[in-house]
Amino acid sequence: MSSSKTFFISGGNKGIGFALVKDLSENESNIVIASARNPEAATELKNLAKKKENVHIVKLDVTSKESTIEAAAQVSKLVGKIDVLIANAGFADAFGSVLDTKEETWVQHWQTNVLGAVFLYQAFYQLVERGDAKQIVFVSSALGSTGGYIGLSVSAYGQSKAALNYTVKEISVELADKGFTVVAVHPGQVSTDTGKRGNETLIAESPYLKEMIEKYSITPEFSATALLAILNKLSPSDNGKFLSYDGSEIPW
C-alpha cells in the first residue's frame, strides 16, 4: 500500500490471508494484525511476526461471537483503531447437490461464512469507525453470485456466500452516509489447500471442468497482490460494489 494504515485480517495464518499479511507488512509503516483460531499452531505467521515488528497476532474463532468480542478488545488495547478491516476467514467444503448436502454442512458454512462475518463486523465496527480510511472488505466468491450463476453445484458454500453478499450490500447502504467504503471481493480461483481439495472433487465429479479449472487457477500470492491493487484504489465511490480480483464488477 502506498500510505501507512492499520489493517486487521481474519484468517491471516494461511492461504490468501497470510499472503495479504506478508505483502502489507513489507511497508514498515503499516500495522498488520492477523487472526488465527489457534495462534500456537500458526507456525508461518508466528515466524513472520518474529521478523516483522509491525505484525501482530490475535486469537479469533469467527464462529464464536464471544471470541470476536474478545479479539476486538485486544486490538483496541493494541492500536485503538482499524483503517481497513478484511473479513477473510471462510470455510469451503460443499461440492454436492442441494439434495445430497447434509445438515451439518449447511450449518458449518453459515456459521463461518455468514454469521462469522456478521460477528466480526459487529465487534470491530467502532474500531473501524475511529480509523481514517473506514474500509471494510469482505472476501466472498463469484460462486455466491446469483446474477452470474455458472451452474456448479456448491450448495452450502454458494448459498452462504450469496447470503454474505446480501449482508455486504445491506451494510454498504447502512453506512453510506458515514464515510465508509464497504465492498465484497472475489479473490479468484485460488490454489489454497481448501481450493485444491475442492478442485479435485469438482474434477472427479465433472471431468470436463479440468481444463477450465487448471486454466484459471491462481496462487494465494497472485490473488493477494491483485486484491491489494484494488484496495489501493478504493474510494467512497466504490461503496457497495462486488469486485473481482481483476478489478471488474461482478453481478450480485
PDB file of C-alpha atoms in Angstrom:
ATOM      1  CA  MET A   1       0.000   0.000   0.000  1.00  0.00           C
ATOM      2  CA  SER A   2       1.242   3.464  -0.766  1.00  0.00           C
ATOM      3  CA  SER A   3       0.451   5.023   2.618  1.00  0.00           C
ATOM      4  CA  SER A   4       0.607   3.709   6.159  1.00  0.00           C
ATOM      5  CA  LYS A   5      -2.563   2.138   7.530  1.00  0.00           C
ATOM      6  CA  THR A   6      -3.678  -0.210  10.262  1.00  0.00           C
ATOM      7  CA  PHE A   7      -5.126  -3.464   8.972  1.00  0.00           C
ATOM      8  CA  PHE A   8      -6.971  -6.341  10.591  1.00  0.00           C
ATOM      9  CA  ILE A   9      -7.183  -9.591   8.623  1.00  0.00           C
ATOM     10  CA  SER A  10      -9.237 -12.513   9.904  1.00  0.00           C
ATOM     11  CA  GLY A  11      -7.819 -15.887   8.962  1.00  0.00           C
ATOM     12  CA  GLY A  12      -4.399 -14.354   8.448  1.00  0.00           C
ATOM     13  CA  ASN A  13      -2.489 -17.521   9.240  1.00  0.00           C
ATOM     14  CA  LYS A  14      -2.814 -19.308   5.891  1.00  0.00           C
ATOM     15  CA  GLY A  15      -3.794 -19.058   2.247  1.00  0.00           C
ATOM     16  CA  ILE A  16      -4.905 -15.680   0.924  1.00  0.00           C
ATOM     17  CA  GLY A  17      -4.938 -14.181   4.417  1.00  0.00           C
ATOM     18  CA  PHE A  18      -1.292 -14.991   5.092  1.00  0.00           C
ATOM     19  CA  ALA A  19      -0.281 -13.747   1.636  1.00  0.00           C
ATOM     20  CA  LEU A  20      -2.042 -10.453   2.412  1.00  0.00           C
ATOM     21  CA  VAL A  21      -0.230 -10.182   5.739  1.00  0.00           C
ATOM     22  CA  LYS A  22       3.135 -10.758   4.075  1.00  0.00           C
ATOM     23  CA  ASP A  23       2.514  -8.150   1.375  1.00  0.00           C
ATOM     24  CA  LEU A  24       1.127  -5.499   3.704  1.00  0.00           C
ATOM     25  CA  SER A  25       3.902  -5.935   6.272  1.00  0.00           C
ATOM     26  CA  GLU A  26       6.512  -5.065   3.634  1.00  0.00           C
ATOM     27  CA  ASN A  27       5.553  -1.448   4.253  1.00  0.00           C
ATOM     28  CA  GLU A  28       7.091  -0.967   7.686  1.00  0.00           C
ATOM     29  CA  SER A  29       4.800   1.962   8.472  1.00  0.00           C
ATOM     30  CA  ASN A  30       1.755  -0.310   8.200  1.00  0.00           C
ATOM     31  CA  ILE A  31       0.439  -2.091  11.263  1.00  0.00           C
ATOM     32  CA  VAL A  32      -0.887  -5.519  10.339  1.00  0.00           C
ATOM     33  CA  ILE A  33      -2.945  -7.520  12.815  1.00  0.00           C
ATOM     34  CA  ALA A  34      -3.748 -11.077  11.767  1.00  0.00           C
ATOM     35  CA  SER A  35      -6.050 -13.517  13.478  1.00  0.00           C
ATOM     36  CA  ALA A  36      -5.722 -17.259  13.832  1.00  0.00           C
ATOM     37  CA  ARG A  37      -8.054 -19.697  15.519  1.00  0.00           C
ATOM     38  CA  ASN A  38      -5.051 -21.388  17.127  1.00  0.00           C
ATOM     39  CA  PRO A  39      -2.088 -18.961  17.161  1.00  0.00           C
ATOM     40  CA  GLU A  40       0.265 -21.524  18.679  1.00  0.00           C
ATOM     41  CA  ALA A  41      -0.141 -23.728  15.616  1.00  0.00           C
ATOM     42  CA  ALA A  42       0.222 -20.843  13.142  1.00  0.00           C
ATOM     43  CA  THR A  43       3.913 -21.511  12.554  1.00  0.00           C
ATOM     44  CA  GLU A  44       4.449 -19.401   9.432  1.00  0.00           C
ATOM     45  CA  LEU A  45       2.558 -16.453  10.861  1.00  0.00           C
ATOM     46  CA  LYS A  46       4.476 -16.652  14.147  1.00  0.00           C
ATOM     47  CA  ASN A  47       7.777 -16.731  12.301  1.00  0.00           C
ATOM     48  CA  LEU A  48       6.775 -13.693  10.254  1.00  0.00           C
ATOM     49  CA  ALA A  49       5.762 -11.812  13.406  1.00  0.00           C
ATOM     50  CA  LYS A  50       9.193 -12.519  14.894  1.00  0.00           C
ATOM     51  CA  LYS A  51      10.836 -10.930  11.865  1.00  0.00           C
ATOM     52  CA  LYS A  52       8.389  -8.071  11.425  1.00  0.00           C
ATOM     53  CA  GLU A  53       7.694  -5.757  14.347  1.00  0.00           C
ATOM     54  CA  ASN A  54       4.617  -4.413  12.558  1.00  0.00           C
ATOM     55  CA  VAL A  55       2.871  -7.823  12.510  1.00  0.00           C
ATOM     56  CA  HIS A  56       0.696  -8.827  15.463  1.00  0.00           C
ATOM     57  CA  ILE A  57      -1.326 -11.980  16.092  1.00  0.00           C
ATOM     58  CA  VAL A  58      -4.715 -12.191  17.779  1.00  0.00           C
ATOM     59  CA  LYS A  59      -6.629 -15.341  18.684  1.00  0.00           C
ATOM     60  CA  LEU A  60     -10.016 -15.486  16.975  1.00  0.00           C
ATOM     61  CA  ASP A  61     -12.641 -18.084  16.178  1.00  0.00           C
ATOM     62  CA  VAL A  62     -15.100 -16.269  13.901  1.00  0.00           C
ATOM     63  CA  THR A  63     -17.843 -18.785  14.633  1.00  0.00           C
ATOM     64  CA  SER A  64     -17.922 -17.541  18.231  1.00  0.00           C
ATOM     65  CA  LYS A  65     -19.400 -14.123  18.940  1.00  0.00           C
ATOM     66  CA  GLU A  66     -17.636 -14.101  22.319  1.00  0.00           C
ATOM     67  CA  SER A  67     -14.303 -14.753  20.597  1.00  0.00           C
ATOM     68  CA  THR A  68     -14.788 -11.840  18.180  1.00  0.00           C
ATOM     69  CA  ILE A  69     -15.636  -9.510  21.065  1.00  0.00           C
ATOM     70  CA  GLU A  70     -12.509 -10.626  22.937  1.00  0.00           C
ATOM     71  CA  ALA A  71     -10.380 -10.166  19.813  1.00  0.00           C
ATOM     72  CA  ALA A  72     -11.736  -6.652  19.277  1.00  0.00           C
ATOM     73  CA  ALA A  73     -10.908  -5.798  22.889  1.00  0.00           C
ATOM     74  CA  GLN A  74      -7.321  -6.985  22.371  1.00  0.00           C
ATOM     75  CA  VAL A  75      -6.977  -4.968  19.188  1.00  0.00           C
ATOM     76  CA  SER A  76      -8.417  -1.876  20.888  1.00  0.00           C
ATOM     77  CA  LYS A  77      -5.700  -2.080  23.554  1.00  0.00           C
ATOM     78  CA  LEU A  78      -3.038  -2.655  20.916  1.00  0.00           C
ATOM     79  CA  VAL A  79      -3.834   0.080  18.393  1.00  0.00           C
ATOM     80  CA  GLY A  80      -7.120   1.815  19.227  1.00  0.00           C
ATOM     81  CA  LYS A  81      -8.366   1.923  15.620  1.00  0.00           C
ATOM     82  CA  ILE A  82      -8.518  -0.014  12.357  1.00  0.00           C
ATOM     83  CA  ASP A  83      -8.295   1.629   8.941  1.00  0.00           C
ATOM     84  CA  VAL A  84      -9.044  -1.463   6.870  1.00  0.00           C
ATOM     85  CA  LEU A  85     -10.951  -4.489   8.142  1.00  0.00           C
ATOM     86  CA  ILE A  86     -10.569  -7.540   5.892  1.00  0.00           C
ATOM     87  CA  ALA A  87     -13.062 -10.299   6.697  1.00  0.00           C
ATOM     88  CA  ASN A  88     -11.153 -13.124   5.066  1.00  0.00           C
ATOM     89  CA  ALA A  89     -11.782 -16.190   7.250  1.00  0.00           C
ATOM     90  CA  GLY A  90     -14.010 -18.641   5.440  1.00  0.00           C
ATOM     91  CA  PHE A  91     -14.988 -22.267   5.036  1.00  0.00           C
ATOM     92  CA  ALA A  92     -15.471 -24.265   1.833  1.00  0.00           C
ATOM     93  CA  ASP A  93     -16.406 -27.926   1.850  1.00  0.00           C
ATOM     94  CA  ALA A  94     -19.620 -28.328  -0.131  1.00  0.00           C
ATOM     95  CA  PHE A  95     -19.353 -29.724  -3.627  1.00  0.00           C
ATOM     96  CA  GLY A  96     -22.526 -31.745  -3.991  1.00  0.00           C
ATOM     97  CA  SER A  97     -26.124 -31.150  -4.909  1.00  0.00           C
ATOM     98  CA  VAL A  98     -28.634 -29.492  -2.615  1.00  0.00           C
ATOM     99  CA  LEU A  99     -30.449 -32.825  -2.389  1.00  0.00           C
ATOM    100  CA  ASP A 100     -27.391 -34.643  -1.073  1.00  0.00           C
ATOM    101  CA  THR A 101     -25.859 -31.980   1.192  1.00  0.00           C
ATOM    102  CA  LYS A 102     -26.044 -32.901   4.872  1.00  0.00           C
ATOM    103  CA  GLU A 103     -27.388 -30.676   7.641  1.00  0.00           C
ATOM    104  CA  GLU A 104     -24.026 -30.220   9.353  1.00  0.00           C
ATOM    105  CA  THR A 105     -22.520 -28.968   6.087  1.00  0.00           C
ATOM    106  CA  TRP A 106     -25.136 -26.210   5.797  1.00  0.00           C
ATOM    107  CA  VAL A 107     -24.613 -25.236   9.433  1.00  0.00           C
ATOM    108  CA  GLN A 108     -20.804 -25.143   9.207  1.00  0.00           C
ATOM    109  CA  HIS A 109     -20.858 -22.870   6.157  1.00  0.00           C
ATOM    110  CA  TRP A 110     -23.429 -20.493   7.610  1.00  0.00           C
ATOM    111  CA  GLN A 111     -21.632 -20.282  10.959  1.00  0.00           C
ATOM    112  CA  THR A 112     -18.333 -19.317   9.352  1.00  0.00           C
ATOM    113  CA  ASN A 113     -19.145 -17.539   6.098  1.00  0.00           C
ATOM    114  CA  VAL A 114     -22.266 -15.647   7.168  1.00  0.00           C
ATOM    115  CA  LEU A 115     -22.544 -15.324  10.936  1.00  0.00           C
ATOM    116  CA  GLY A 116     -18.755 -15.237  11.310  1.00  0.00           C
ATOM    117  CA  ALA A 117     -18.570 -12.188   9.051  1.00  0.00           C
ATOM    118  CA  VAL A 118     -21.510 -10.552  10.846  1.00  0.00           C
ATOM    119  CA  PHE A 119     -19.976 -11.139  14.295  1.00  0.00           C
ATOM    120  CA  LEU A 120     -16.657  -9.707  13.070  1.00  0.00           C
ATOM    121  CA  TYR A 121     -18.341  -6.609  11.669  1.00  0.00           C
ATOM    122  CA  GLN A 122     -20.355  -6.032  14.834  1.00  0.00           C
ATOM    123  CA  ALA A 123     -17.354  -6.464  17.138  1.00  0.00           C
ATOM    124  CA  PHE A 124     -14.940  -4.332  15.084  1.00  0.00           C
ATOM    125  CA  TYR A 125     -17.304  -1.605  13.895  1.00  0.00           C
ATOM    126  CA  GLN A 126     -16.233   1.017  16.438  1.00  0.00           C
ATOM    127  CA  LEU A 127     -12.546   0.367  15.729  1.00  0.00           C
ATOM    128  CA  VAL A 128     -13.107   0.955  12.008  1.00  0.00           C
ATOM    129  CA  GLU A 129     -15.250   3.991  12.749  1.00  0.00           C
ATOM    130  CA  ARG A 130     -12.276   5.518  14.572  1.00  0.00           C
ATOM    131  CA  GLY A 131      -9.994   4.783  11.615  1.00  0.00           C
ATOM    132  CA  ASP A 132      -9.080   7.199   8.845  1.00  0.00           C
ATOM    133  CA  ALA A 133      -9.848   5.003   5.815  1.00  0.00           C
ATOM    134  CA  LYS A 134     -13.052   3.386   7.142  1.00  0.00           C
ATOM    135  CA  GLN A 135     -12.821   0.493   4.693  1.00  0.00           C
ATOM    136  CA  ILE A 136     -14.434  -2.915   5.225  1.00  0.00           C
ATOM    137  CA  VAL A 137     -13.609  -5.656   2.750  1.00  0.00           C
ATOM    138  CA  PHE A 138     -15.455  -8.974   2.791  1.00  0.00           C
ATOM    139  CA  VAL A 139     -13.769 -11.822   0.918  1.00  0.00           C
ATOM    140  CA  SER A 140     -16.620 -13.509  -0.923  1.00  0.00           C
ATOM    141  CA  SER A 141     -16.753 -15.628  -4.087  1.00  0.00           C
ATOM    142  CA  ALA A 142     -18.188 -15.381  -7.573  1.00  0.00           C
ATOM    143  CA  LEU A 143     -19.875 -18.676  -6.711  1.00  0.00           C
ATOM    144  CA  GLY A 144     -22.161 -16.660  -4.447  1.00  0.00           C
ATOM    145  CA  SER A 145     -23.388 -14.501  -7.313  1.00  0.00           C
ATOM    146  CA  THR A 146     -26.960 -15.268  -8.327  1.00  0.00           C
ATOM    147  CA  GLY A 147     -26.754 -12.801 -11.206  1.00  0.00           C
ATOM    148  CA  GLY A 148     -23.680 -14.557 -12.562  1.00  0.00           C
ATOM    149  CA  TYR A 149     -24.542 -18.137 -11.600  1.00  0.00           C
ATOM    150  CA  ILE A 150     -22.323 -20.528 -13.565  1.00  0.00           C
ATOM    151  CA  GLY A 151     -24.123 -23.795 -12.892  1.00  0.00           C
ATOM    152  CA  LEU A 152     -21.788 -25.552 -10.456  1.00  0.00           C
ATOM    153  CA  SER A 153     -23.258 -27.475  -7.525  1.00  0.00           C
ATOM    154  CA  VAL A 154     -21.573 -25.973  -4.489  1.00  0.00           C
ATOM    155  CA  SER A 155     -24.743 -25.976  -2.357  1.00  0.00           C
ATOM    156  CA  ALA A 156     -23.944 -24.721   1.147  1.00  0.00           C
ATOM    157  CA  TYR A 157     -20.832 -22.824   0.073  1.00  0.00           C
ATOM    158  CA  GLY A 158     -22.527 -20.912  -2.726  1.00  0.00           C
ATOM    159  CA  GLN A 159     -25.589 -20.234  -0.613  1.00  0.00           C
ATOM    160  CA  SER A 160     -23.522 -18.948   2.312  1.00  0.00           C
ATOM    161  CA  LYS A 161     -21.554 -16.604   0.046  1.00  0.00           C
ATOM    162  CA  ALA A 162     -24.793 -15.358  -1.520  1.00  0.00           C
ATOM    163  CA  ALA A 163     -26.069 -14.603   1.982  1.00  0.00           C
ATOM    164  CA  LEU A 164     -22.782 -12.867   2.785  1.00  0.00           C
ATOM    165  CA  ASN A 165     -23.142 -10.774  -0.366  1.00  0.00           C
ATOM    166  CA  TYR A 166     -26.619  -9.680   0.697  1.00  0.00           C
ATOM    167  CA  THR A 167     -25.228  -8.646   4.071  1.00  0.00           C
ATOM    168  CA  VAL A 168     -22.367  -6.712   2.468  1.00  0.00           C
ATOM    169  CA  LYS A 169     -24.790  -4.823   0.234  1.00  0.00           C
ATOM    170  CA  GLU A 170     -27.005  -4.057   3.215  1.00  0.00           C
ATOM    171  CA  ILE A 171     -24.103  -2.802   5.341  1.00  0.00           C
ATOM    172  CA  SER A 172     -22.885  -0.615   2.482  1.00  0.00           C
ATOM    173  CA  VAL A 173     -26.278   1.113   2.380  1.00  0.00           C
ATOM    174  CA  GLU A 174     -26.480   1.465   6.155  1.00  0.00           C
ATOM    175  CA  LEU A 175     -23.037   3.110   6.323  1.00  0.00           C
ATOM    176  CA  ALA A 176     -23.198   5.120   3.100  1.00  0.00           C
ATOM    177  CA  ASP A 177     -23.627   8.465   4.878  1.00  0.00           C
ATOM    178  CA  LYS A 178     -20.924   7.771   7.479  1.00  0.00           C
ATOM    179  CA  GLY A 179     -17.865   7.867   5.242  1.00  0.00           C
ATOM    180  CA  PHE A 180     -17.373   4.094   4.996  1.00  0.00           C
ATOM    181  CA  THR A 181     -16.410   2.107   1.924  1.00  0.00           C
ATOM    182  CA  VAL A 182     -17.810  -1.422   2.123  1.00  0.00           C
ATOM    183  CA  VAL A 183     -17.161  -3.942  -0.649  1.00  0.00           C
ATOM    184  CA  ALA A 184     -17.217  -7.666  -1.379  1.00  0.00           C
ATOM    185  CA  VAL A 185     -14.310  -9.132  -3.343  1.00  0.00           C
ATOM    186  CA  HIS A 186     -13.861 -12.324  -5.334  1.00  0.00           C
ATOM    187  CA  PRO A 187     -10.242 -13.493  -4.809  1.00  0.00           C
ATOM    188  CA  GLY A 188     -10.180 -15.731  -7.867  1.00  0.00           C
ATOM    189  CA  GLN A 189      -9.913 -19.486  -8.106  1.00  0.00           C
ATOM    190  CA  VAL A 190      -7.085 -19.730  -5.616  1.00  0.00           C
ATOM    191  CA  SER A 191      -4.914 -22.803  -5.105  1.00  0.00           C
ATOM    192  CA  THR A 192      -5.083 -22.838  -1.322  1.00  0.00           C
ATOM    193  CA  ASP A 193      -5.259 -26.200   0.459  1.00  0.00           C
ATOM    194  CA  THR A 194      -9.042 -25.876   0.569  1.00  0.00           C
ATOM    195  CA  GLY A 195      -9.184 -24.748  -3.042  1.00  0.00           C
ATOM    196  CA  LYS A 196      -7.104 -27.695  -4.212  1.00  0.00           C
ATOM    197  CA  ARG A 197      -9.356 -30.171  -2.397  1.00  0.00           C
ATOM    198  CA  GLY A 198     -12.403 -28.529  -3.909  1.00  0.00           C
ATOM    199  CA  ASN A 199     -10.930 -28.598  -7.400  1.00  0.00           C
ATOM    200  CA  GLU A 200     -10.090 -32.278  -7.070  1.00  0.00           C
ATOM    201  CA  THR A 201     -13.663 -33.028  -6.003  1.00  0.00           C
ATOM    202  CA  LEU A 202     -15.177 -30.995  -8.832  1.00  0.00           C
ATOM    203  CA  ILE A 203     -12.912 -32.610 -11.430  1.00  0.00           C
ATOM    204  CA  ALA A 204     -13.701 -36.105 -10.115  1.00  0.00           C
ATOM    205  CA  GLU A 205     -17.426 -35.421 -10.415  1.00  0.00           C
ATOM    206  CA  SER A 206     -17.230 -33.402 -13.656  1.00  0.00           C
ATOM    207  CA  PRO A 207     -14.043 -34.250 -15.618  1.00  0.00           C
ATOM    208  CA  TYR A 208     -14.957 -31.702 -18.323  1.00  0.00           C
ATOM    209  CA  LEU A 209     -14.133 -28.939 -15.799  1.00  0.00           C
ATOM    210  CA  LYS A 210     -10.463 -29.958 -15.527  1.00  0.00           C
ATOM    211  CA  GLU A 211      -9.180 -27.733 -18.332  1.00  0.00           C
ATOM    212  CA  MET A 212     -11.114 -24.683 -17.132  1.00  0.00           C
ATOM    213  CA  ILE A 213     -10.059 -25.144 -13.503  1.00  0.00           C
ATOM    214  CA  GLU A 214      -6.394 -25.502 -14.415  1.00  0.00           C
ATOM    215  CA  LYS A 215      -6.554 -22.533 -16.773  1.00  0.00           C
ATOM    216  CA  TYR A 216      -7.976 -20.111 -14.217  1.00  0.00           C
ATOM    217  CA  SER A 217      -6.261 -21.337 -11.049  1.00  0.00           C
ATOM    218  CA  ILE A 218      -4.036 -18.731  -9.352  1.00  0.00           C
ATOM    219  CA  THR A 219      -1.730 -18.785  -6.329  1.00  0.00           C
ATOM    220  CA  PRO A 220      -2.570 -17.118  -2.992  1.00  0.00           C
ATOM    221  CA  GLU A 221       0.305 -14.711  -3.614  1.00  0.00           C
ATOM    222  CA  PHE A 222      -1.068 -13.665  -7.011  1.00  0.00           C
ATOM    223  CA  SER A 223      -4.539 -13.221  -5.534  1.00  0.00           C
ATOM    224  CA  ALA A 224      -3.260 -11.142  -2.616  1.00  0.00           C
ATOM    225  CA  THR A 225      -1.271  -8.846  -4.903  1.00  0.00           C
ATOM    226  CA  ALA A 226      -4.310  -8.356  -7.130  1.00  0.00           C
ATOM    227  CA  LEU A 227      -6.619  -7.669  -4.180  1.00  0.00           C
ATOM    228  CA  LEU A 228      -4.214  -5.121  -2.721  1.00  0.00           C
ATOM    229  CA  ALA A 229      -4.105  -3.335  -6.069  1.00  0.00           C
ATOM    230  CA  ILE A 230      -7.878  -2.955  -5.719  1.00  0.00           C
ATOM    231  CA  LEU A 231      -7.588  -1.763  -2.120  1.00  0.00           C
ATOM    232  CA  ASN A 232      -5.043   0.852  -3.145  1.00  0.00           C
ATOM    233  CA  LYS A 233      -7.646   2.413  -5.427  1.00  0.00           C
ATOM    234  CA  LEU A 234     -10.711   2.066  -3.194  1.00  0.00           C
ATOM    235  CA  SER A 235     -12.703   5.240  -2.624  1.00  0.00           C
ATOM    236  CA  PRO A 236     -16.157   6.062  -1.261  1.00  0.00           C
ATOM    237  CA  SER A 237     -17.473   5.872  -4.831  1.00  0.00           C
ATOM    238  CA  ASP A 238     -16.809   2.104  -4.697  1.00  0.00           C
ATOM    239  CA  ASN A 239     -19.083   1.621  -1.705  1.00  0.00           C
ATOM    240  CA  GLY A 240     -21.469  -1.281  -2.257  1.00  0.00           C
ATOM    241  CA  LYS A 241     -19.589  -2.899  -5.142  1.00  0.00           C
ATOM    242  CA  PHE A 242     -18.803  -6.589  -5.682  1.00  0.00           C
ATOM    243  CA  LEU A 243     -15.329  -6.630  -7.264  1.00  0.00           C
ATOM    244  CA  SER A 244     -13.322  -9.418  -8.838  1.00  0.00           C
ATOM    245  CA  TYR A 245      -9.576  -9.687  -8.240  1.00  0.00           C
ATOM    246  CA  ASP A 246      -9.051  -8.404 -11.786  1.00  0.00           C
ATOM    247  CA  GLY A 247     -10.890  -5.177 -10.945  1.00  0.00           C
ATOM    248  CA  SER A 248     -14.076  -5.946 -12.848  1.00  0.00           C
ATOM    249  CA  GLU A 249     -17.511  -5.791 -11.207  1.00  0.00           C
ATOM    250  CA  ILE A 250     -19.473  -8.967 -10.559  1.00  0.00           C
ATOM    251  CA  PRO A 251     -23.287  -9.021 -10.557  1.00  0.00           C
ATOM    252  CA  TRP A 252     -24.739  -9.606  -7.140  1.00  0.00           C
TER     253      TRP A 252
END
